[in-house]
Amino acid sequence: SVDQIICLHNLYVIFLKKNFLDKALDLIEKIIKIDQHHYEALRDKAYILYLKGNTENAIEIIDKALKENHKDVFGMNVKGLILLKNYKTKEAIRVFENAILINNNYPDSYNNLGKCFYELENLELAFQNFKKAYRINPEFDSAIINIANVLSLKDKNITAINFYNKALKINPGRNELYSNITKRYKNLRESSL
């Protein structure tokens, strides 16, 4: 029934936010048994499979989901991330660019597009896209970290440290940032010797 699907959906979204992927997946499977065309359930199943590293099944499921709703930028980003993880970077770029055409105000699309260019070692285009994501959402810690990473590679250590610190204020639990900051200070010290 519709009420049952709504309850299952609301509950799995909570599990997903708390990172209880298996519990969320169980509920998603129940929804798909009731309605095999349920877009969000299909999309989120693909996303969980992606997070668990099962990209082969994830791409199949996200393609099925996008047949139900081909203009959902979240679903398009899931597909792009799966492609990127499968080293299909140029295909992923097309997916993220299409997502941006549909909604040019969704920061994840720019951040993910930046990741593609980063993989291709095109730091300039990567940096431009990370900055666009950051401009749309100045609290987007992944975009901020990506900006800092590019700045680090360009030996702009002080600016990189400032961005890493910004990300730490937003998400103090990201322990890798402390070692990134330490490395930047070490580079500064070595370059001044």
Tab-separated table of C-alpha atoms in Angstrom:
chain	number	residue	atom	x	y	z
A	1	SER	CA	0.000	0.000	0.000
A	2	VAL	CA	0.979	3.647	-0.393
A	3	ASP	CA	1.144	4.234	3.391
A	4	GLN	CA	3.411	1.227	3.835
A	5	ILE	CA	5.793	2.523	1.129
A	6	ILE	CA	5.854	5.990	2.713
A	7	CYS	CA	6.698	4.518	6.144
A	8	LEU	CA	9.422	2.260	4.732
A	9	HIS	CA	10.845	5.169	2.722
A	10	ASN	CA	10.963	7.544	5.703
A	11	LEU	CA	12.606	4.884	7.856
A	12	TYR	CA	15.280	3.898	5.322
A	13	VAL	CA	16.180	7.564	4.786
A	14	ILE	CA	16.924	7.811	8.523
A	15	PHE	CA	19.069	4.651	8.370
A	16	LEU	CA	20.891	6.025	5.332
A	17	LYS	CA	21.665	9.331	7.092
A	18	LYS	CA	23.008	7.379	10.082
A	19	ASN	CA	25.077	5.230	7.697
A	20	PHE	CA	23.247	1.984	8.565
A	21	LEU	CA	23.531	0.856	4.948
A	22	ASP	CA	22.403	-2.762	5.378
A	23	LYS	CA	19.290	-1.784	7.367
A	24	ALA	CA	18.445	0.856	4.734
A	25	LEU	CA	18.987	-1.663	1.940
A	26	ASP	CA	16.629	-4.193	3.581
A	27	LEU	CA	13.833	-1.614	3.667
A	28	ILE	CA	14.573	-0.488	0.103
A	29	GLU	CA	14.239	-4.105	-1.068
A	30	LYS	CA	10.796	-4.258	0.596
A	31	ILE	CA	9.703	-1.110	-1.265
A	32	ILE	CA	10.973	-2.469	-4.603
A	33	LYS	CA	9.025	-5.721	-3.982
A	34	ILE	CA	5.854	-3.636	-3.628
A	35	ASP	CA	6.711	-1.180	-6.440
A	36	GLN	CA	9.531	-2.122	-8.805
A	37	HIS	CA	9.387	1.349	-10.422
A	38	HIS	CA	9.869	3.329	-7.174
A	39	TYR	CA	12.443	5.892	-8.304
A	40	GLU	CA	13.934	6.908	-4.940
A	41	ALA	CA	14.242	3.304	-3.761
A	42	LEU	CA	16.033	2.289	-6.970
A	43	ARG	CA	18.290	5.358	-6.906
A	44	ASP	CA	19.184	4.923	-3.255
A	45	LYS	CA	19.788	1.189	-3.714
A	46	ALA	CA	22.282	2.065	-6.470
A	47	TYR	CA	23.903	4.651	-4.173
A	48	ILE	CA	24.274	2.131	-1.318
A	49	LEU	CA	25.719	-0.479	-3.710
A	50	TYR	CA	28.180	2.191	-4.923
A	51	LEU	CA	29.169	2.993	-1.320
A	52	LYS	CA	29.695	-0.726	-0.663
A	53	GLY	CA	31.913	-1.034	-3.769
A	54	ASN	CA	29.450	-3.118	-5.813
A	55	THR	CA	29.632	-0.887	-8.878
A	56	GLU	CA	28.637	-3.614	-11.333
A	57	ASN	CA	25.144	-3.983	-9.825
A	58	ALA	CA	24.991	-0.283	-8.932
A	59	ILE	CA	25.275	0.855	-12.579
A	60	GLU	CA	22.511	-1.555	-13.608
A	61	ILE	CA	20.180	-0.271	-10.859
A	62	ILE	CA	20.910	3.445	-11.440
A	63	ASP	CA	20.223	3.028	-15.159
A	64	LYS	CA	16.877	1.419	-14.286
A	65	ALA	CA	16.131	4.282	-11.860
A	66	LEU	CA	17.049	6.976	-14.380
A	67	LYS	CA	14.609	5.406	-16.864
A	68	GLU	CA	11.920	6.319	-14.287
A	69	ASN	CA	13.251	9.871	-13.794
A	70	HIS	CA	16.060	10.957	-16.114
A	71	LYS	CA	16.166	14.554	-14.848
A	72	ASP	CA	17.018	13.950	-11.189
A	73	VAL	CA	20.446	15.467	-10.567
A	74	PHE	CA	21.071	13.371	-7.451
A	75	GLY	CA	20.541	10.194	-9.475
A	76	MET	CA	22.725	11.547	-12.266
A	77	ASN	CA	25.476	12.245	-9.731
A	78	VAL	CA	25.207	8.686	-8.410
A	79	LYS	CA	25.631	7.400	-11.974
A	80	GLY	CA	28.605	9.708	-12.558
A	81	LEU	CA	30.303	8.581	-9.338
A	82	ILE	CA	29.830	4.924	-10.303
A	83	LEU	CA	31.335	5.613	-13.741
A	84	LEU	CA	34.236	7.510	-12.151
A	85	LYS	CA	34.914	4.616	-9.774
A	86	ASN	CA	34.947	2.287	-12.820
A	87	TYR	CA	37.575	4.507	-14.513
A	88	LYS	CA	35.065	5.713	-17.124
A	89	THR	CA	36.049	9.317	-16.448
A	90	LYS	CA	35.003	10.797	-19.795
A	91	GLU	CA	31.532	9.202	-19.509
A	92	ALA	CA	31.284	10.516	-15.941
A	93	ILE	CA	32.165	14.024	-17.155
A	94	ARG	CA	29.257	13.896	-19.632
A	95	VAL	CA	26.851	12.782	-16.896
A	96	PHE	CA	27.927	15.577	-14.509
A	97	GLU	CA	27.789	18.173	-17.294
A	98	ASN	CA	24.239	17.032	-18.135
A	99	ALA	CA	23.286	17.286	-14.462
A	100	ILE	CA	24.610	20.871	-14.443
A	101	LEU	CA	22.508	21.679	-17.531
A	102	ILE	CA	19.415	20.506	-15.625
A	103	ASN	CA	20.322	22.295	-12.367
A	104	ASN	CA	23.325	24.613	-12.319
A	105	ASN	CA	22.810	25.311	-8.625
A	106	TYR	CA	23.569	21.801	-7.303
A	107	PRO	CA	27.095	21.950	-5.817
A	108	ASP	CA	27.753	18.182	-5.880
A	109	SER	CA	27.665	18.158	-9.697
A	110	TYR	CA	30.479	20.730	-9.870
A	111	ASN	CA	32.456	19.027	-7.097
A	112	ASN	CA	32.155	15.642	-8.832
A	113	LEU	CA	33.027	17.158	-12.207
A	114	GLY	CA	36.081	18.655	-10.511
A	115	LYS	CA	37.027	15.166	-9.258
A	116	CYS	CA	36.945	13.922	-12.858
A	117	PHE	CA	39.310	16.653	-14.026
A	118	TYR	CA	41.503	16.023	-10.970
A	119	GLU	CA	41.733	12.356	-12.027
A	120	LEU	CA	42.719	13.495	-15.530
A	121	GLU	CA	45.353	15.774	-13.906
A	122	ASN	CA	43.709	18.886	-15.330
A	123	LEU	CA	44.153	20.906	-12.146
A	124	GLU	CA	42.869	24.153	-13.665
A	125	LEU	CA	39.465	22.731	-14.653
A	126	ALA	CA	39.306	20.745	-11.397
A	127	PHE	CA	39.975	23.924	-9.404
A	128	GLN	CA	37.355	25.930	-11.357
A	129	ASN	CA	34.673	23.330	-10.635
A	130	PHE	CA	35.581	22.970	-6.957
A	131	LYS	CA	35.339	26.774	-6.644
A	132	LYS	CA	31.882	26.763	-8.303
A	133	ALA	CA	30.693	24.134	-5.807
A	134	TYR	CA	32.115	26.226	-2.949
A	135	ARG	CA	30.453	29.421	-4.222
A	136	ILE	CA	27.062	27.686	-4.304
A	137	ASN	CA	27.577	26.216	-0.824
A	138	PRO	CA	30.331	27.817	1.301
A	139	GLU	CA	29.731	25.109	3.967
A	140	PHE	CA	30.457	22.216	1.541
A	141	ASP	CA	33.471	20.658	3.268
A	142	SER	CA	34.318	18.247	0.416
A	143	ALA	CA	34.614	21.122	-2.069
A	144	ILE	CA	36.718	23.104	0.427
A	145	ILE	CA	39.064	20.130	0.935
A	146	ASN	CA	39.340	19.616	-2.827
A	147	ILE	CA	40.253	23.299	-3.272
A	148	ALA	CA	42.915	22.929	-0.565
A	149	ASN	CA	44.284	19.777	-2.226
A	150	VAL	CA	44.709	21.583	-5.562
A	151	LEU	CA	46.316	24.570	-3.827
A	152	SER	CA	48.724	22.144	-2.111
A	153	LEU	CA	49.745	20.678	-5.454
A	154	LYS	CA	50.390	24.221	-6.713
A	155	ASP	CA	52.607	24.898	-3.632
A	156	LYS	CA	50.196	27.552	-2.366
A	157	ASN	CA	50.645	26.208	1.157
A	158	ILE	CA	49.354	29.130	3.238
A	159	THR	CA	46.111	29.390	1.252
A	160	ALA	CA	45.755	25.588	1.361
A	161	ILE	CA	46.139	25.643	5.163
A	162	ASN	CA	43.425	28.318	5.379
A	163	PHE	CA	41.039	26.131	3.361
A	164	TYR	CA	41.858	22.997	5.387
A	165	ASN	CA	41.119	25.000	8.559
A	166	LYS	CA	37.794	26.167	7.057
A	167	ALA	CA	36.866	22.533	6.413
A	168	LEU	CA	37.873	21.603	9.981
A	169	LYS	CA	35.537	24.254	11.409
A	170	ILE	CA	32.667	22.707	9.445
A	171	ASN	CA	33.591	19.086	10.137
A	172	PRO	CA	36.081	18.675	13.028
A	173	GLY	CA	35.862	14.884	12.747
A	174	ARG	CA	37.818	14.720	9.467
A	175	ASN	CA	41.115	13.554	10.943
A	176	GLU	CA	42.969	13.430	7.605
A	177	LEU	CA	42.857	17.241	7.572
A	178	TYR	CA	45.265	17.453	10.499
A	179	SER	CA	47.935	15.516	8.618
A	180	ASN	CA	47.282	17.612	5.482
A	181	ILE	CA	47.810	20.810	7.494
A	182	THR	CA	50.987	19.372	9.061
A	183	LYS	CA	52.349	18.503	5.593
A	184	ARG	CA	51.654	22.041	4.328
A	185	TYR	CA	53.498	23.568	7.318
A	186	LYS	CA	56.391	21.173	6.686
A	187	ASN	CA	56.510	22.294	3.018
A	188	LEU	CA	56.500	25.943	4.127
A	189	ARG	CA	59.389	25.322	6.521
A	190	GLU	CA	61.400	23.429	3.872
A	191	SER	CA	60.843	26.110	1.230
A	192	SER	CA	62.065	28.840	3.597
A	193	LEU	CA	65.353	27.041	4.330
